[in-house]
Amino acid sequence: MNNPLTLLIAAVIVLVLGFYMLFYQVSFDEHAVITTFQRAEAPVYAEDGTIAEANSVVTEPGIRFKAPWPIQNVHRYPKKVQLLPQEKAQLLTADEISVVLRTYVTWRIVDPYAFFVELQNLETVRQRLNSQVQNLQGEFSRYRFDEMVNTDPAQLRLTEIEDTVTEKLRERIAGLGYGIEIERVGINRLLLPESTTQEVFARMRSTRERLAASAKQEGENTATAIRAEAERVKGQILSFADAEASRIRAEGVREGLVNYDVFAQNPELAIFLAQIETLRQMLPGSTLILDANAMQFLDLLTGRTNDPAAGNDE
C-alpha cells in the first residue's frame, strides 16, 4: 500500500513542478517580460506611444504557457506607484541659511520592455534616481528660507518648489529611455542644524521686536491723533461755553440794570429781599417763619444799624 501512495505523491510533485515550469501567472498589478535565452523581443508601438503588438511584454493578468527554464524566463515588474525616500541633504537657501532636507520620489513603470533593457531591476532604478535627485538639489537653493517655513500660508512656496523639481526630473528621465515615469518629487521633512536654529530664533526675535515697535509707534500715532481731536473738541466746547457765559452775563447785566432802577425807587424792598437771600444761604433746606421785625438781627451780622444816632456818628 505504501508504493501506490508514494507514487501518487511523486506524481503530484511532478505535476506541480511541471506546471510551475511550463506555466506562469501574471497578477493584475504586474507587468511581465518573457525572455528567450535571456533576450526579449521588442514590442511594436503605435504612433501615440501605446503598445500595438506586445510580443515579449505581458500587461494583462492571467495564466500563460512558457518554455521551461533556461529556455524562457519571466521578469515581473509592479504596476503600482513606487516610493523612493531620499537621504538627508544639507544645503543653503537663497538667503544663505543652512537647512537639511529629506525628499522623496514616487515613480512607476510605464514601459516594461524599456525598463528591462535599461535597468532590469528595481535596485538599479533606485540608484539612478538617487543620482538624478542629487543633481537637482540646487533647485531648492533658489528659494529663501521664509518661502519654505512661514506661519503665513500665503508666503509658503513649497508646492511650487516641488512642482519645479518634479518637472525637471521628468524631463531628464524621459530623455534616458528608462521606461519609467516620475509621479512626484516632494519634501518629506525640513530640519535645521543647531547653528541655523539659533540664527533663525534670533531673526524671529528681531522680527517680533520690529513688529512690536511698529505696533507701539502706530498706537502712539493713534493716541496723538485722539488727543489732538479731543483738544479740538475741547476748544470748541470751551469757546461755546465762554460765548454762552458772556451772553448770560450780558443778559444778567441788562436784567440787573432793570432791577436796579426798581430797587432805587424802593430801597426798603431791596434790603428786605437781600435779607431773605442771606437767610436762604444761611439755612439751606429749612423752612423758617419770622416776623419782619425779627429780620433786624441780620443788621448785626452786616454791621448795619437803623439807629439815627449811629448814622449821625458816621
Short mmCIF file of C-alpha atoms in Angstrom, two decimals:
data_model
loop_
_atom_site.label_atom_id
_atom_site.label_comp_id
_atom_site.label_asym_id
_atom_site.label_seq_id
_atom_site.Cartn_x
_atom_site.Cartn_y
_atom_site.Cartn_z
CA MET A 1 0.00 0.00 0.00
CA ASN A 2 2.94 2.31 0.58
CA ASN A 3 4.15 2.04 -3.01
CA PRO A 4 0.93 3.39 -4.63
CA LEU A 5 0.81 6.26 -2.12
CA THR A 6 4.43 7.13 -2.77
CA LEU A 7 3.85 7.03 -6.48
CA LEU A 8 0.81 9.26 -6.09
CA ILE A 9 2.76 11.83 -4.06
CA ALA A 10 5.61 11.70 -6.54
CA ALA A 11 3.18 12.19 -9.43
CA VAL A 12 1.61 15.19 -7.72
CA ILE A 13 5.03 16.73 -7.12
CA VAL A 14 5.99 16.13 -10.75
CA LEU A 15 2.76 17.70 -11.95
CA VAL A 16 3.28 20.75 -9.72
CA LEU A 17 6.84 21.18 -10.87
CA GLY A 18 5.80 20.64 -14.45
CA PHE A 19 3.03 23.19 -14.10
CA TYR A 20 5.46 25.63 -12.46
CA MET A 21 7.98 25.13 -15.24
CA LEU A 22 5.54 25.26 -18.16
CA PHE A 23 3.07 27.91 -16.94
CA TYR A 24 3.34 31.31 -15.29
CA GLN A 25 0.86 33.69 -13.76
CA VAL A 26 0.76 37.50 -14.07
CA SER A 27 -1.16 39.34 -11.40
CA PHE A 28 -3.43 42.31 -12.07
CA ASP A 29 -0.86 44.71 -10.54
CA GLU A 30 2.13 43.42 -12.55
CA HIS A 31 3.85 43.76 -15.90
CA ALA A 32 5.91 40.86 -17.22
CA VAL A 33 8.67 40.50 -19.78
CA ILE A 34 9.28 37.00 -21.22
CA THR A 35 12.85 36.37 -22.30
CA THR A 36 14.03 33.55 -24.57
CA PHE A 37 17.64 32.69 -23.89
CA GLN A 38 17.88 35.94 -21.93
CA ARG A 39 16.70 38.02 -24.89
CA ALA A 40 13.37 39.84 -25.13
CA GLU A 41 11.56 40.69 -28.33
CA ALA A 42 10.73 44.40 -28.54
CA PRO A 43 7.03 45.30 -28.78
CA VAL A 44 5.59 47.29 -31.67
CA TYR A 45 4.49 50.79 -30.59
CA ALA A 46 1.66 52.80 -32.07
CA GLU A 47 2.04 56.46 -33.01
CA ASP A 48 0.65 57.59 -29.65
CA GLY A 49 3.27 55.55 -27.78
CA THR A 50 0.98 52.70 -26.73
CA ILE A 51 1.91 49.06 -27.39
CA ALA A 52 0.29 47.77 -30.59
CA GLU A 53 1.92 44.29 -30.55
CA ALA A 54 3.11 43.07 -27.15
CA ASN A 55 5.49 40.31 -28.32
CA SER A 56 7.53 39.53 -25.18
CA VAL A 57 5.63 42.02 -22.99
CA VAL A 58 2.64 40.87 -20.93
CA THR A 59 0.39 43.57 -19.42
CA GLU A 60 -2.86 41.66 -18.84
CA PRO A 61 -3.35 39.32 -15.84
CA GLY A 62 -3.77 35.58 -16.31
CA ILE A 63 -2.06 32.20 -16.56
CA ARG A 64 0.04 31.53 -19.69
CA PHE A 65 2.28 28.85 -21.17
CA LYS A 66 6.06 29.22 -21.47
CA ALA A 67 9.02 27.04 -22.32
CA PRO A 68 10.82 25.66 -19.27
CA TRP A 69 13.86 27.33 -17.82
CA PRO A 70 16.52 28.01 -19.04
CA ILE A 71 14.85 28.47 -22.42
CA GLN A 72 12.39 31.12 -21.24
CA ASN A 73 12.27 33.20 -18.10
CA VAL A 74 9.66 35.57 -16.64
CA HIS A 75 10.61 39.01 -15.29
CA ARG A 76 7.80 40.59 -13.28
CA TYR A 77 7.58 44.31 -12.53
CA PRO A 78 4.95 46.14 -10.41
CA LYS A 79 2.40 48.45 -11.99
CA LYS A 80 1.72 50.37 -8.80
CA VAL A 81 3.45 53.59 -7.86
CA GLN A 82 6.80 53.11 -6.12
CA LEU A 83 8.07 55.26 -3.25
CA LEU A 84 11.77 56.08 -3.11
CA PRO A 85 12.80 58.03 0.03
CA GLN A 86 15.97 60.09 -0.26
CA GLU A 87 18.78 60.55 2.21
CA LYS A 88 19.01 63.80 4.17
CA ALA A 89 20.87 66.55 2.33
CA GLN A 90 22.22 69.78 3.79
CA LEU A 91 22.13 72.86 1.55
CA LEU A 92 21.95 76.64 1.63
CA THR A 93 18.84 78.62 0.79
CA ALA A 94 18.88 81.74 -1.38
CA ASP A 95 19.32 83.90 1.76
CA GLU A 96 22.24 81.67 2.89
CA ILE A 97 20.52 79.77 5.69
CA SER A 98 21.64 76.19 6.14
CA VAL A 99 18.81 73.65 6.11
CA VAL A 100 18.56 69.87 6.00
CA LEU A 101 16.04 68.46 3.51
CA ARG A 102 14.72 64.98 3.21
CA THR A 103 12.85 64.40 -0.03
CA TYR A 104 11.06 61.50 -1.70
CA VAL A 105 10.33 60.42 -5.25
CA THR A 106 7.28 58.50 -6.43
CA TRP A 107 7.51 56.76 -9.80
CA ARG A 108 6.03 53.89 -11.79
CA ILE A 109 6.93 51.66 -14.74
CA VAL A 110 5.11 52.61 -17.96
CA ASP A 111 7.21 50.60 -20.45
CA PRO A 112 8.31 47.24 -19.01
CA TYR A 113 10.40 46.37 -22.09
CA ALA A 114 12.46 49.58 -21.90
CA PHE A 115 12.75 49.11 -18.15
CA PHE A 116 14.07 45.56 -18.66
CA VAL A 117 16.59 46.63 -21.29
CA GLU A 118 17.94 49.69 -19.45
CA LEU A 119 17.53 48.83 -15.76
CA GLN A 120 16.29 45.23 -15.38
CA ASN A 121 15.55 45.53 -11.62
CA LEU A 122 14.24 47.96 -9.02
CA GLU A 123 17.56 48.37 -7.24
CA THR A 124 19.15 49.81 -10.37
CA VAL A 125 16.39 52.37 -10.83
CA ARG A 126 16.78 53.46 -7.21
CA GLN A 127 20.47 54.14 -7.78
CA ARG A 128 19.81 56.07 -10.98
CA LEU A 129 17.02 58.17 -9.44
CA ASN A 130 19.10 58.95 -6.34
CA SER A 131 21.84 60.28 -8.60
CA GLN A 132 19.42 62.42 -10.61
CA VAL A 133 17.75 63.88 -7.50
CA GLN A 134 21.14 64.80 -6.02
CA ASN A 135 21.94 66.69 -9.22
CA LEU A 136 18.72 68.68 -8.81
CA GLN A 137 19.30 69.72 -5.21
CA GLY A 138 20.50 73.10 -6.42
CA GLU A 139 16.90 73.89 -7.38
CA PHE A 140 15.99 74.04 -3.69
CA SER A 141 18.70 76.67 -3.13
CA ARG A 142 16.91 79.10 -5.44
CA TYR A 143 14.32 79.81 -2.74
CA ARG A 144 14.53 81.75 0.51
CA PHE A 145 14.09 80.19 3.93
CA ASP A 146 10.85 82.11 4.62
CA GLU A 147 9.42 80.59 1.44
CA MET A 148 9.93 77.12 2.93
CA VAL A 149 8.99 77.86 6.56
CA ASN A 150 6.43 80.52 7.39
CA THR A 151 3.42 80.96 9.68
CA ASP A 152 1.62 82.72 6.83
CA PRO A 153 0.41 80.13 4.28
CA ALA A 154 0.33 82.83 1.59
CA GLN A 155 4.13 83.20 1.87
CA LEU A 156 4.91 79.49 1.50
CA ARG A 157 6.12 78.20 -1.88
CA LEU A 158 6.68 74.54 -1.04
CA THR A 159 4.21 73.37 -3.66
CA GLU A 160 5.92 75.50 -6.30
CA ILE A 161 9.32 74.10 -5.28
CA GLU A 162 8.07 70.52 -5.51
CA ASP A 163 6.39 71.17 -8.87
CA THR A 164 9.56 72.71 -10.31
CA VAL A 165 11.83 69.85 -9.21
CA THR A 166 9.29 67.25 -10.36
CA GLU A 167 9.08 68.76 -13.85
CA LYS A 168 12.86 68.95 -14.24
CA LEU A 169 13.31 65.35 -13.09
CA ARG A 170 10.61 64.21 -15.53
CA GLU A 171 12.40 65.91 -18.40
CA ARG A 172 15.69 64.25 -17.51
CA ILE A 173 14.23 60.77 -17.04
CA ALA A 174 12.15 60.98 -20.23
CA GLY A 175 15.30 61.51 -22.26
CA LEU A 176 17.08 58.47 -20.80
CA GLY A 177 14.61 55.82 -22.03
CA TYR A 178 14.26 54.07 -18.69
CA GLY A 179 10.60 53.20 -19.30
CA ILE A 180 9.54 54.87 -16.06
CA GLU A 181 7.50 57.99 -15.28
CA ILE A 182 8.05 60.34 -12.36
CA GLU A 183 4.88 60.97 -10.39
CA ARG A 184 6.12 63.40 -7.76
CA VAL A 185 9.15 64.81 -6.03
CA GLY A 186 8.19 66.03 -2.56
CA ILE A 187 9.73 67.38 0.62
CA ASN A 188 9.21 64.87 3.38
CA ARG A 189 10.98 66.74 6.18
CA LEU A 190 12.81 70.02 6.68
CA LEU A 191 15.26 70.25 9.56
CA LEU A 192 17.54 72.97 10.88
CA PRO A 193 21.09 72.48 12.17
CA GLU A 194 21.74 73.80 15.69
CA SER A 195 23.63 76.85 14.42
CA THR A 196 20.86 77.65 11.98
CA THR A 197 18.23 77.19 14.70
CA GLN A 198 19.90 79.84 16.86
CA GLU A 199 20.17 82.16 13.87
CA VAL A 200 16.53 81.63 12.98
CA PHE A 201 15.43 82.27 16.56
CA ALA A 202 17.48 85.47 16.64
CA ARG A 203 15.94 86.59 13.37
CA MET A 204 12.45 85.71 14.63
CA ARG A 205 13.12 87.67 17.82
CA SER A 206 14.31 90.65 15.79
CA THR A 207 11.24 90.42 13.57
CA ARG A 208 8.90 90.27 16.58
CA GLU A 209 10.67 93.25 18.17
CA ARG A 210 10.35 95.19 14.93
CA LEU A 211 6.67 94.35 14.71
CA ALA A 212 6.18 95.32 18.37
CA ALA A 213 7.96 98.65 17.80
CA SER A 214 5.83 99.27 14.72
CA ALA A 215 2.65 98.45 16.65
CA LYS A 216 3.77 100.72 19.51
CA GLN A 217 4.51 103.57 17.12
CA GLU A 218 1.17 103.07 15.42
CA GLY A 219 -0.53 103.14 18.82
CA GLU A 220 1.29 106.33 19.77
CA ASN A 221 0.29 107.94 16.48
CA THR A 222 -3.32 106.93 17.07
CA ALA A 223 -3.17 108.27 20.65
CA THR A 224 -1.72 111.56 19.40
CA ALA A 225 -4.49 111.85 16.84
CA ILE A 226 -7.12 111.10 19.50
CA ARG A 227 -5.61 113.69 21.88
CA ALA A 228 -5.48 116.29 19.11
CA GLU A 229 -9.11 115.60 18.25
CA ALA A 230 -10.04 115.80 21.95
CA GLU A 231 -8.22 119.13 22.29
CA ARG A 232 -10.00 120.43 19.23
CA VAL A 233 -13.40 119.38 20.58
CA LYS A 234 -12.44 120.77 24.00
CA GLY A 235 -11.57 124.12 22.41
CA GLN A 236 -14.88 124.19 20.58
CA ILE A 237 -16.78 123.37 23.78
CA LEU A 238 -14.89 125.98 25.83
CA SER A 239 -15.36 128.56 23.11
CA PHE A 240 -19.06 127.84 23.02
CA ALA A 241 -19.22 127.89 26.85
CA ASP A 242 -17.37 131.24 27.00
CA ALA A 243 -19.67 132.71 24.40
CA GLU A 244 -22.71 131.38 26.26
CA ALA A 245 -21.35 132.69 29.60
CA SER A 246 -20.74 136.10 28.05
CA ARG A 247 -24.27 136.09 26.71
CA ILE A 248 -25.68 135.11 30.11
CA ARG A 249 -23.58 137.78 31.89
CA ALA A 250 -24.71 140.40 29.42
CA GLU A 251 -28.31 139.35 29.93
CA GLY A 252 -27.78 139.41 33.69
CA VAL A 253 -26.33 142.89 33.49
CA ARG A 254 -29.30 144.03 31.48
CA GLU A 255 -31.73 142.49 33.94
CA GLY A 256 -29.65 143.88 36.82
CA LEU A 257 -29.94 147.37 35.41
CA VAL A 258 -33.69 146.96 35.22
CA ASN A 259 -33.82 145.65 38.82
CA TYR A 260 -31.50 148.40 39.95
CA ASP A 261 -33.94 151.02 38.70
CA VAL A 262 -36.76 149.26 40.59
CA PHE A 263 -34.72 148.95 43.79
CA ALA A 264 -33.56 152.57 43.53
CA GLN A 265 -37.20 153.62 43.68
CA ASN A 266 -37.89 151.30 46.69
CA PRO A 267 -34.69 150.71 48.75
CA GLU A 268 -36.58 149.07 51.66
CA LEU A 269 -37.76 146.31 49.31
CA ALA A 270 -34.22 145.80 48.06
CA ILE A 271 -32.92 145.48 51.64
CA PHE A 272 -35.70 143.03 52.55
CA LEU A 273 -35.02 140.85 49.53
CA ALA A 274 -31.29 140.88 50.32
CA GLN A 275 -32.05 139.71 53.85
CA ILE A 276 -34.28 136.91 52.54
CA GLU A 277 -31.46 135.75 50.19
CA THR A 278 -29.00 135.83 53.10
CA LEU A 279 -31.31 133.62 55.19
CA ARG A 280 -31.75 131.23 52.30
CA GLN A 281 -27.99 130.80 52.04
CA MET A 282 -27.52 130.51 55.81
CA LEU A 283 -30.32 127.98 56.29
CA PRO A 284 -30.35 125.77 53.18
CA GLY A 285 -33.18 123.23 53.02
CA SER A 286 -35.00 124.74 56.03
CA THR A 287 -38.33 126.45 56.41
CA LEU A 288 -38.32 129.33 58.89
CA ILE A 289 -41.17 131.78 59.52
CA LEU A 290 -40.10 135.13 61.03
CA ASP A 291 -41.77 138.37 61.73
CA ALA A 292 -40.50 141.22 59.60
CA ASN A 293 -39.18 142.94 62.72
CA ALA A 294 -37.17 139.83 63.60
CA MET A 295 -35.15 140.33 60.46
CA GLN A 296 -33.27 143.17 62.15
CA PHE A 297 -30.76 140.73 63.74
CA LEU A 298 -29.22 140.43 60.29
CA ASP A 299 -28.09 144.05 60.64
CA LEU A 300 -25.78 142.91 63.42
CA LEU A 301 -24.15 140.42 61.03
CA THR A 302 -23.64 143.01 58.34
CA GLY A 303 -22.67 145.77 60.70
CA ARG A 304 -25.69 147.91 59.73
CA THR A 305 -27.97 149.73 62.21
CA ASN A 306 -31.16 151.75 61.93
CA ASP A 307 -30.18 153.99 64.87
CA PRO A 308 -30.27 157.60 63.61
CA ALA A 309 -27.68 158.50 66.12
CA ALA A 310 -25.33 155.89 64.76
CA GLY A 311 -25.98 157.25 61.30
CA ASN A 312 -25.12 160.76 62.54
CA ASP A 313 -21.88 159.40 64.02
CA GLU A 314 -20.99 158.02 60.64
#
